PDB file of C-alpha atoms in Angstrom:
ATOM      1  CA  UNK A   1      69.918   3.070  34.380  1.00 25.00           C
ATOM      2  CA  UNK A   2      73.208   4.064  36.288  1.00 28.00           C
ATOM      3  CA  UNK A   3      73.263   4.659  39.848  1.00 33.00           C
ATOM      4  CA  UNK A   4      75.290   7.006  41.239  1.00 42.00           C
ATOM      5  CA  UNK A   5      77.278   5.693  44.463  1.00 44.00           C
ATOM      6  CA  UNK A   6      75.916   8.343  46.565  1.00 44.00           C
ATOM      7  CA  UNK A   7      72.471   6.933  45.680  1.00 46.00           C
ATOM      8  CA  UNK A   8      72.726   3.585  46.549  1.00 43.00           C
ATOM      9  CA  UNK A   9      74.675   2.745  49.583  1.00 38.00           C
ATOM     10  CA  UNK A  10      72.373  -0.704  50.387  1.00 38.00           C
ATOM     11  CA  UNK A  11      73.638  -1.911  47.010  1.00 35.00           C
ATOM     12  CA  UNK A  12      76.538  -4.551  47.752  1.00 35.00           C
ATOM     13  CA  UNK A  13      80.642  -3.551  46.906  1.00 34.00           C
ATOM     14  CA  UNK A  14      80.187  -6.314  43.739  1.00 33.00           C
ATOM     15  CA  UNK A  15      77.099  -4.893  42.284  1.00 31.00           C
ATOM     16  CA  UNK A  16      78.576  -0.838  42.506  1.00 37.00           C
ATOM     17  CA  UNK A  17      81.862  -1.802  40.722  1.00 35.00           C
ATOM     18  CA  UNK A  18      80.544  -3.544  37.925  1.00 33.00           C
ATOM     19  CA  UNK A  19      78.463  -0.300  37.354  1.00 37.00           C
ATOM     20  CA  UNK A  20      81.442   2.296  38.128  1.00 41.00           C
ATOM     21  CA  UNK A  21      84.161   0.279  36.357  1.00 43.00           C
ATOM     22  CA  UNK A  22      84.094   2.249  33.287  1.00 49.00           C
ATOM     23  CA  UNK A  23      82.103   5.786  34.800  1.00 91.00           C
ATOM     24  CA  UNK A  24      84.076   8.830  34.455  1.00 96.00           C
ATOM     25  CA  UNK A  25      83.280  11.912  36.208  1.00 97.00           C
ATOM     26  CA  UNK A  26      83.843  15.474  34.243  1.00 98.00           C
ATOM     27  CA  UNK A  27      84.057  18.922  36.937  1.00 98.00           C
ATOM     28  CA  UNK A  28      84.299  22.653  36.311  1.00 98.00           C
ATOM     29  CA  UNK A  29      84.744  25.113  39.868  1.00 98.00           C
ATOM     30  CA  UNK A  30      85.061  28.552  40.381  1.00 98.00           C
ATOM     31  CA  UNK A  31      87.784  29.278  42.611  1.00 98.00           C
ATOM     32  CA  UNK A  32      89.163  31.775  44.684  1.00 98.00           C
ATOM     33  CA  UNK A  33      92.361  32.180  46.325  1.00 98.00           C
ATOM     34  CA  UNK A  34      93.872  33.848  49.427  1.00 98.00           C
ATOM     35  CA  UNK A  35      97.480  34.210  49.129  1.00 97.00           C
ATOM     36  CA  UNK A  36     100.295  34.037  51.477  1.00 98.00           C
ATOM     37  CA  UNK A  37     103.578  34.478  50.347  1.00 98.00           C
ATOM     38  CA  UNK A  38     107.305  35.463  52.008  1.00 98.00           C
ATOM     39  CA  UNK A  39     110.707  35.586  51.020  1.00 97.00           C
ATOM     40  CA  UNK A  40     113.142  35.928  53.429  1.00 96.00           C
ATOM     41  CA  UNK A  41     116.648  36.026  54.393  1.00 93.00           C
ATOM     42  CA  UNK A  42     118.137  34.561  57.603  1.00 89.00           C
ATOM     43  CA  UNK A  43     115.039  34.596  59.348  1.00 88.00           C
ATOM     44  CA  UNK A  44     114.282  38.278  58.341  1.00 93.00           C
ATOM     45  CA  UNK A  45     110.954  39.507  56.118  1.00 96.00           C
ATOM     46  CA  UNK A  46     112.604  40.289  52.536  1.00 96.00           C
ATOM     47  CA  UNK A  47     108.532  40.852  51.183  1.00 97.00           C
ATOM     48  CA  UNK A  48     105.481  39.623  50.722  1.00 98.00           C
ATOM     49  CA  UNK A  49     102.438  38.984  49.043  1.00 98.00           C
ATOM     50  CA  UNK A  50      99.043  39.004  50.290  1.00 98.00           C
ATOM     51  CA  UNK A  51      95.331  39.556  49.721  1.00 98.00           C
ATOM     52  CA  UNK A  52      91.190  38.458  51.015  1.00 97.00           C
ATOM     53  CA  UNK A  53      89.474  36.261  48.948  1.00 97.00           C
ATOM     54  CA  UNK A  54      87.754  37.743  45.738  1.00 97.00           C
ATOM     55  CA  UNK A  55      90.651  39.390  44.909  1.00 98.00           C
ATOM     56  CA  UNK A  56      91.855  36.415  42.615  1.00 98.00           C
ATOM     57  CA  UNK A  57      89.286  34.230  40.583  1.00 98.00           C
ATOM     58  CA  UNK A  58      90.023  31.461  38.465  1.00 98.00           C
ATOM     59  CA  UNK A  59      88.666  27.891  37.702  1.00 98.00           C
ATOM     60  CA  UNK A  60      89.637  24.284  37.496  1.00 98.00           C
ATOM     61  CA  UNK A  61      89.065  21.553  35.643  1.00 98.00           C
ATOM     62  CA  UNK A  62      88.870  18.035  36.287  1.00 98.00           C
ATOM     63  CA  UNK A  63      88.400  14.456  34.369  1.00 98.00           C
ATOM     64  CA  UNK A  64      88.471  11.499  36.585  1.00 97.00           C
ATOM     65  CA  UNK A  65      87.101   7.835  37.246  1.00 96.00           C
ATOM     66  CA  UNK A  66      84.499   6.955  39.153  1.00 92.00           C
ATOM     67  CA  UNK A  67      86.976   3.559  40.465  1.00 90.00           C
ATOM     68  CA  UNK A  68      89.961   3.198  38.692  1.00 95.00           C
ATOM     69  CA  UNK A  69      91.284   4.887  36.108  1.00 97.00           C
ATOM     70  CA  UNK A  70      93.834   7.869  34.641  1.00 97.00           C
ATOM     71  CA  UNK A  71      92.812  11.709  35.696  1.00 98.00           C
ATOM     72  CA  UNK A  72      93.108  14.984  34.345  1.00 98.00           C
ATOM     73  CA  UNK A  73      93.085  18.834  36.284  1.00 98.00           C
ATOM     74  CA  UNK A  74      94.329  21.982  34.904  1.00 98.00           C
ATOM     75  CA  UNK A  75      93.735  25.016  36.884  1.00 98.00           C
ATOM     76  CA  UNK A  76      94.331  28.823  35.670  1.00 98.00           C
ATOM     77  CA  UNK A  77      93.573  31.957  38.153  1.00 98.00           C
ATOM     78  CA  UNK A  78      94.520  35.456  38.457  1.00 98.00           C
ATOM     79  CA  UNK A  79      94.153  38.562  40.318  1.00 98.00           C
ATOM     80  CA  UNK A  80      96.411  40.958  42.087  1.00 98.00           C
ATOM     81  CA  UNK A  81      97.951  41.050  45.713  1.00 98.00           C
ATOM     82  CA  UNK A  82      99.462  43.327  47.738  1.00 98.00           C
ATOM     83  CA  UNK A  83     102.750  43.656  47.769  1.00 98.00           C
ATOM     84  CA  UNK A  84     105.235  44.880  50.751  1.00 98.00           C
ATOM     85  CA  UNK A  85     109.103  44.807  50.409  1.00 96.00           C
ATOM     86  CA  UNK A  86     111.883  46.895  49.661  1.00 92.00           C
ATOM     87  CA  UNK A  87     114.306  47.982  47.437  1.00 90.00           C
ATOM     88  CA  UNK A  88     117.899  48.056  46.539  1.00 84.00           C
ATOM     89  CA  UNK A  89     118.296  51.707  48.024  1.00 87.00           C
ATOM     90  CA  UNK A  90     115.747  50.831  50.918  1.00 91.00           C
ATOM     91  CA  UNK A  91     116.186  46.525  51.679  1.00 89.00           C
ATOM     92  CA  UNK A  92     114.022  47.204  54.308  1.00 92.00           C
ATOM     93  CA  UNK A  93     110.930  45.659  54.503  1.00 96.00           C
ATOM     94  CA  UNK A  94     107.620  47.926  54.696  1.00 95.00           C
ATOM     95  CA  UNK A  95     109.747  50.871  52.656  1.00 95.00           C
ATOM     96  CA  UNK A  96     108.041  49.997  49.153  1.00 96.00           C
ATOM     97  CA  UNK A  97     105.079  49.050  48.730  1.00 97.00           C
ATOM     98  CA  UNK A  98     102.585  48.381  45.394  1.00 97.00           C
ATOM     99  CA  UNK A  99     100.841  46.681  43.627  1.00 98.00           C
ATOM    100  CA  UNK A 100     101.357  42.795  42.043  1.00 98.00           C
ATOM    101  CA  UNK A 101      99.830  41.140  39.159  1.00 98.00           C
ATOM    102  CA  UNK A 102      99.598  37.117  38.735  1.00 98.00           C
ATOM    103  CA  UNK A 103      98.918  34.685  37.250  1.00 98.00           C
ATOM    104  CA  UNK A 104      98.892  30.788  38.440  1.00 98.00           C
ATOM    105  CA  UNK A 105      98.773  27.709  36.186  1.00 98.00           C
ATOM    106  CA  UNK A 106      98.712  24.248  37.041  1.00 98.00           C
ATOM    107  CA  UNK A 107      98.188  20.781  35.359  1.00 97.00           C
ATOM    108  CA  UNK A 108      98.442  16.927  36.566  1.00 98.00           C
ATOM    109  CA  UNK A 109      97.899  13.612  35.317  1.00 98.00           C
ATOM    110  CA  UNK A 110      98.199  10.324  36.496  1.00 98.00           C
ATOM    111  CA  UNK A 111      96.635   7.306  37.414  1.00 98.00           C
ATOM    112  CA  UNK A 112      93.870   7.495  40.496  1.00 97.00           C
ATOM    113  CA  UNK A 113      92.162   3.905  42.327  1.00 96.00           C
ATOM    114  CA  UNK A 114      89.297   4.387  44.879  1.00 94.00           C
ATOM    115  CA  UNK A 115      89.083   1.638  47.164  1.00 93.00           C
ATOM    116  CA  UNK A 116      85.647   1.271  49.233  1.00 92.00           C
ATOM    117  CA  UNK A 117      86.488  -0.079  52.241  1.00 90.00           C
ATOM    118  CA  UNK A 118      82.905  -1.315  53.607  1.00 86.00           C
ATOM    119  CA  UNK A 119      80.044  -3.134  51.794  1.00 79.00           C
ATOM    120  CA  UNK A 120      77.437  -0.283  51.791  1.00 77.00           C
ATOM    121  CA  UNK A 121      80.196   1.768  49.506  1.00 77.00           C
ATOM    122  CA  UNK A 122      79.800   4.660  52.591  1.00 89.00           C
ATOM    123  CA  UNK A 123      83.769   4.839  53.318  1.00 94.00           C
ATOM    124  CA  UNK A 124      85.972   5.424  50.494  1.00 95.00           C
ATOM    125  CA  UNK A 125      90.275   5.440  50.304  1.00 97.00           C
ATOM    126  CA  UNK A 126      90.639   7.674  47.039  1.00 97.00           C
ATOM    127  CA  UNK A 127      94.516   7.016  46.165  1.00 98.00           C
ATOM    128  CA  UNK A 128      96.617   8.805  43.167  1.00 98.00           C
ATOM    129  CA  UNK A 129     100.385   9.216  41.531  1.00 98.00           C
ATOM    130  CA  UNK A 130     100.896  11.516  39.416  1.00 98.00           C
ATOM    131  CA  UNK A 131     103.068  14.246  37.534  1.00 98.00           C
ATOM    132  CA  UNK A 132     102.317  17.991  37.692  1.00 98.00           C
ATOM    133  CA  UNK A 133     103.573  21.396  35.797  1.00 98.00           C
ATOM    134  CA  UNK A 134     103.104  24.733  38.156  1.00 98.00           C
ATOM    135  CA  UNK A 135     103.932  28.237  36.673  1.00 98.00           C
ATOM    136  CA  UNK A 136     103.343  31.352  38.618  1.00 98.00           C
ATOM    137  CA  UNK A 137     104.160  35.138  37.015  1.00 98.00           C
ATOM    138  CA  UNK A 138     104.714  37.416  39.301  1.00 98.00           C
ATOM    139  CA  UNK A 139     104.136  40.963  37.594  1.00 98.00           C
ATOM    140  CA  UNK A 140     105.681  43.644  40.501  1.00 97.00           C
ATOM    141  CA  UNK A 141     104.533  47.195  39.245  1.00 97.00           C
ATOM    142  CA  UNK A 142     106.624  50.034  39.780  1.00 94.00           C
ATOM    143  CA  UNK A 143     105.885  53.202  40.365  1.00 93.00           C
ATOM    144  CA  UNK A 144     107.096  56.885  39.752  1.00 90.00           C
ATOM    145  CA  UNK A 145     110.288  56.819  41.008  1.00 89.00           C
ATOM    146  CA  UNK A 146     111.094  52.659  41.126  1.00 92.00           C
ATOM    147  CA  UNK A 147     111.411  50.304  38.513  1.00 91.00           C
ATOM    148  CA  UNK A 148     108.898  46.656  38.573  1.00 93.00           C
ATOM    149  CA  UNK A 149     110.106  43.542  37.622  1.00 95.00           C
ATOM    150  CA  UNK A 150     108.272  40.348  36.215  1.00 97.00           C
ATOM    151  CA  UNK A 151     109.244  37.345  37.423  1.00 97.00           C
ATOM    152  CA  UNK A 152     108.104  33.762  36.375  1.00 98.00           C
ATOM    153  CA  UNK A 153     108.262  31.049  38.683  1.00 98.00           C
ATOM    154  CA  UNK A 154     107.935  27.404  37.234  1.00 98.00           C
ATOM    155  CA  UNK A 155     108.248  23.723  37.867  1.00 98.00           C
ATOM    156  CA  UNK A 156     107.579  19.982  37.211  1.00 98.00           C
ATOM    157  CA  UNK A 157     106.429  17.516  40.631  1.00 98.00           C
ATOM    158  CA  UNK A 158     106.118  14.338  41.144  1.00 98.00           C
ATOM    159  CA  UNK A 159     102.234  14.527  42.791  1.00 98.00           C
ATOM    160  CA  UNK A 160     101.116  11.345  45.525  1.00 98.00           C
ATOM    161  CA  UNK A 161      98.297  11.841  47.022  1.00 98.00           C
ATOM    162  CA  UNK A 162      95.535   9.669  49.502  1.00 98.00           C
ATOM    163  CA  UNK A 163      92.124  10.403  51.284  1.00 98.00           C
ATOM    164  CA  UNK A 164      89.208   9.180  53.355  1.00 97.00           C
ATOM    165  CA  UNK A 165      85.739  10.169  52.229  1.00 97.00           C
ATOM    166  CA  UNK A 166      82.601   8.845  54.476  1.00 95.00           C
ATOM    167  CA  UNK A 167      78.415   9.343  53.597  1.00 96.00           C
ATOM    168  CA  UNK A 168      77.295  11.750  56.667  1.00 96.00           C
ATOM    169  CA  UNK A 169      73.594  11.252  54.247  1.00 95.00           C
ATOM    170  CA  UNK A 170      72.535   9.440  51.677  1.00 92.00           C
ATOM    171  CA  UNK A 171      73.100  12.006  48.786  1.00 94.00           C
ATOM    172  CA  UNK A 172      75.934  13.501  50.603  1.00 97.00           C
ATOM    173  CA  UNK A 173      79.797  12.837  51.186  1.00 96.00           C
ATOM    174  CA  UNK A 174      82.786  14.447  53.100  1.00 98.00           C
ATOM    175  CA  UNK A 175      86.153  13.747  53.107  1.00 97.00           C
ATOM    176  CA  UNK A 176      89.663  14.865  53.321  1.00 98.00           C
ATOM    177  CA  UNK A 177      92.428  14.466  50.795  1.00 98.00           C
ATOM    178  CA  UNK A 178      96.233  14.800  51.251  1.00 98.00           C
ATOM    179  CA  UNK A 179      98.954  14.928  48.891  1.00 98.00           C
ATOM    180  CA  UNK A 180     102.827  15.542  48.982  1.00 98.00           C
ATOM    181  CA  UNK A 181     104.702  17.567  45.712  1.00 98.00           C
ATOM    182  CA  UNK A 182     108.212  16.922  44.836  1.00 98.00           C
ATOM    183  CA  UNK A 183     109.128  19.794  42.763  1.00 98.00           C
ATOM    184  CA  UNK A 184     111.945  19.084  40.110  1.00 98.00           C
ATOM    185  CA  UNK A 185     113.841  21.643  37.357  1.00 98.00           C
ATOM    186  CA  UNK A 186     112.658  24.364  39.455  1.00 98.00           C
ATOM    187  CA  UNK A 187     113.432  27.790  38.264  1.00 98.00           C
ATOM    188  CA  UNK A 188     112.861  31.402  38.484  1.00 98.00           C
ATOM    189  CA  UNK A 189     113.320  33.759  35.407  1.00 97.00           C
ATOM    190  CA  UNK A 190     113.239  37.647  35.827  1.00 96.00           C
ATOM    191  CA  UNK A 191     113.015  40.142  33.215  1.00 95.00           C
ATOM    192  CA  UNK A 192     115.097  43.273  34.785  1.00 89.00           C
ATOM    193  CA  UNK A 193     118.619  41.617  34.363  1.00 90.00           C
ATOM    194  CA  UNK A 194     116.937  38.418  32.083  1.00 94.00           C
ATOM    195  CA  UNK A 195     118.521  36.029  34.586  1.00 95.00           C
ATOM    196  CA  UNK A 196     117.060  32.769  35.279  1.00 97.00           C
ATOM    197  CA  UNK A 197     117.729  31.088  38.403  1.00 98.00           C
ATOM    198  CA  UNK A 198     117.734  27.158  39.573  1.00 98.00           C
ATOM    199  CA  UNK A 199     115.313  26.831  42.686  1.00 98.00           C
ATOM    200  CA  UNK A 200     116.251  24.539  45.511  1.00 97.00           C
ATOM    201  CA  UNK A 201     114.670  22.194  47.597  1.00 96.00           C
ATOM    202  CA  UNK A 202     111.186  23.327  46.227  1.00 98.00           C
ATOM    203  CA  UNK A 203     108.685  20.739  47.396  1.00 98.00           C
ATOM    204  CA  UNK A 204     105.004  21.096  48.746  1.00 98.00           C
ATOM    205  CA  UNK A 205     102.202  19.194  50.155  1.00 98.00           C
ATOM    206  CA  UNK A 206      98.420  19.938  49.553  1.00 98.00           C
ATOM    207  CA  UNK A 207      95.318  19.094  52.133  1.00 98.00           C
ATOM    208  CA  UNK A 208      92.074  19.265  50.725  1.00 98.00           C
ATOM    209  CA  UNK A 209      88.283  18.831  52.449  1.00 98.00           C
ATOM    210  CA  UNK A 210      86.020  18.611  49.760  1.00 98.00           C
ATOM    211  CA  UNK A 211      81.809  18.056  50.306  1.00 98.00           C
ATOM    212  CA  UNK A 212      80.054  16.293  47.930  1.00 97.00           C
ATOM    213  CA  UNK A 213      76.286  16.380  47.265  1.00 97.00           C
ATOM    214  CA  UNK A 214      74.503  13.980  44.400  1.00 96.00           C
ATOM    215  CA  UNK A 215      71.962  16.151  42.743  1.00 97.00           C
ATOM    216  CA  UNK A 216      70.650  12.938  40.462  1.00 95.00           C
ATOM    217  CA  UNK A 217      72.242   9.951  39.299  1.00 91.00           C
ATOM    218  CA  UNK A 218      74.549  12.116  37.049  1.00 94.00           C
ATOM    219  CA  UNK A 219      75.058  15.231  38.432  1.00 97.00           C
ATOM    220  CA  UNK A 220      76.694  16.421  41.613  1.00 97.00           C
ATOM    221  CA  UNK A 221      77.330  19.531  43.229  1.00 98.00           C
ATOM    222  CA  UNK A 222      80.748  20.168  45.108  1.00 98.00           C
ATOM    223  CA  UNK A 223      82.156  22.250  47.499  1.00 98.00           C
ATOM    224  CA  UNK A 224      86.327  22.444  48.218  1.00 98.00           C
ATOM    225  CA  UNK A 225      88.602  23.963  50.853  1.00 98.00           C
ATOM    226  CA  UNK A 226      92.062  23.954  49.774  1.00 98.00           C
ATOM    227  CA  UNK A 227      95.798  24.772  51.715  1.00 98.00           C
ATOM    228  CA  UNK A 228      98.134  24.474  49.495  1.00 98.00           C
ATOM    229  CA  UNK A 229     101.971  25.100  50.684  1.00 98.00           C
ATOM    230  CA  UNK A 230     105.329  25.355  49.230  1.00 98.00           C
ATOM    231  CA  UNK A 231     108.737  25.264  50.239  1.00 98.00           C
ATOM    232  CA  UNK A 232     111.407  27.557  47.651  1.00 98.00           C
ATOM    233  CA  UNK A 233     115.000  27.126  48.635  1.00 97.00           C
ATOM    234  CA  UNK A 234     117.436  29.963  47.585  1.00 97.00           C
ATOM    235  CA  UNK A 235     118.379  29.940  44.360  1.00 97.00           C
ATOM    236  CA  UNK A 236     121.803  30.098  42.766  1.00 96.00           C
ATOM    237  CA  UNK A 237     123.986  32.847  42.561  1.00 96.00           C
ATOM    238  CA  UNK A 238     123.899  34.505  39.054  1.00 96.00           C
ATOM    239  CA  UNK A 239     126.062  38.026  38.228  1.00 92.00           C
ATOM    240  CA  UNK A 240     126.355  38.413  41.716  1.00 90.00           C
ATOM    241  CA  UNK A 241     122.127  38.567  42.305  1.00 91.00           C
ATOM    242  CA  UNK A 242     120.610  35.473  43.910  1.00 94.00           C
ATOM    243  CA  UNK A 243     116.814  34.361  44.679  1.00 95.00           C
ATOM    244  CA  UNK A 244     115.882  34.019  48.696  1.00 96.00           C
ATOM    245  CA  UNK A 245     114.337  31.556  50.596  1.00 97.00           C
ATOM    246  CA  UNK A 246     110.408  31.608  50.333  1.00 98.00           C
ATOM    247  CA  UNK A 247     107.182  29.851  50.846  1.00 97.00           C
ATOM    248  CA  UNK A 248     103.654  29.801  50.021  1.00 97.00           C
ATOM    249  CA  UNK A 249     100.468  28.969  52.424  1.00 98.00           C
ATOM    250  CA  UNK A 250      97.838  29.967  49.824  1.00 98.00           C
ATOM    251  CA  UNK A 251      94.473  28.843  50.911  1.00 98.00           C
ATOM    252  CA  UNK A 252      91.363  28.553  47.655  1.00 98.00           C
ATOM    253  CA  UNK A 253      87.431  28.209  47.992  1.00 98.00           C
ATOM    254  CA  UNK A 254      85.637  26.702  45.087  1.00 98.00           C
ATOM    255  CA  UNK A 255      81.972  25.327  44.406  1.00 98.00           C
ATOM    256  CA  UNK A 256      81.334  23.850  40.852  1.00 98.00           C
ATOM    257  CA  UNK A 257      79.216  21.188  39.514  1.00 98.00           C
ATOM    258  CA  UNK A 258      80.617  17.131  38.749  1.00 98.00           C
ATOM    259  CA  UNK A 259      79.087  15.374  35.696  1.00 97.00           C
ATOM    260  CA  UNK A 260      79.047  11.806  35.466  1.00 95.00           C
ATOM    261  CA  UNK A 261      79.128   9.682  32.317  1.00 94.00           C
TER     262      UNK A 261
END
């Protein structure tokens, strides 16, 4: 019978590996996301984007080892936020306000290695490298009298992440996870003029506390606190229209289950 790590911390660090060489683990969350996004322009609020939790629902998946091994996540959500700018009558912001759409996708791969750094298997270093695709469509309604725009917002990143997760029970494990995104062909497209502008300097960084609870040898439930930010340099300059400075500090709850096999 396979024992699950969180089950058997008196076991030695030889006698867990062999079991968890091969073990892959297979999770599905439901997720929620606050956003908090700004575009601005020498210092000044162009608009923003904001809304509570509830207001956008999505879920992730996730295939990973148990030790060693190469990892899978995709992530879809949606839901609308609220959105305060201007416009090109009115720049100034707080003159127009509505209504916005999205949509977020995201996927990563790589290669992952957990390294348990005492013999009980109670302190784990969870280290991973990666490559990630992010797409974000911004849907900005209009109203009566002013015109919406959709605007897609997508990128590869190079994804490197590491962590600390300790037992604080013998079924039960917290931890914190941090990981730094370096964005690359970054680009914005919009659908009122079809232009499609290069993004600059677009990197991120990710910090993640997740809680951990073994339910039986192969089945765990899971609880995650995620801040997620990113960095958007101005764009270029295309028929005289360009794309400002802007950054995300989106922050997403999710519980979901963990199956081992």
């Amino acid at each position: 019978m396979r024992i699950h790590p969180l089950l058997s911390f008196p076991l030695s660090l030889a006698i867990g590996t062999s079991v968890y060489a091969s073990s892959y683990s297979l999770s599905i969350s439901a997720d929620t996301t606050q956003f908090d996004y700004a575009e601005t322009e020498l210092g000044q609020l162009l608009d923003t984007e904001t809304n509570d939790f509830g207001d956008i629902g999505g879920f992730t998946l996730s295939l990973e080892p148990g030790y060693q091994g190469f990892y899978l996540t995709t992530s879809y959500s949606s839901g609308n936020t609220d959105y305060i700018g201007g416009t090109d009558v009115d720049p100034t912001y707080g003159s127009f306000r509505t209504t916005t759409q999205n949509t977020i996708l995201d996927y990563s791969a790589g290669f992952k290695s957990i390294t348990v750094l005492d013999q009980y298997g109670e302190l784990e270093m969870p280290f991973k490298l990666g490559l990630g695709y992010r797409e974000w469509q911004r849907n900005i309604l209009g109203t009566y009298d002013v015109s919406g725009v959709n605007e897609t917002y997508d990128w590869g990143y190079v994804d490197i992440g590491i962590g600390l997760h300790f037992a604080i029970s013998p079924t039960a494990m917290l931890g914190v996870d941090a990981s730094y995104q370096q964005a690359f062909n970054a680009q914005m497209y919009e659908n009122l003029h079809g232009d499609t502008f290069a993004l600059n300097n677009v990197y991120g960084y990710k910090i993640t506390v997740p809680l951990e609870v073994a339910l039986s040898d192969s089945l765990n439930l899971f609880f995650h606190y995620n801040y997620e930010y990113w960095n958007i340099g101005a764009s270029n300059v295309v028929d005289g229209w360009y794309e400002p400075d802007s950054e995300t500090k989106n922050k997403t709850l999710s519980a979901g289950l963990k199956f081992w096999f």
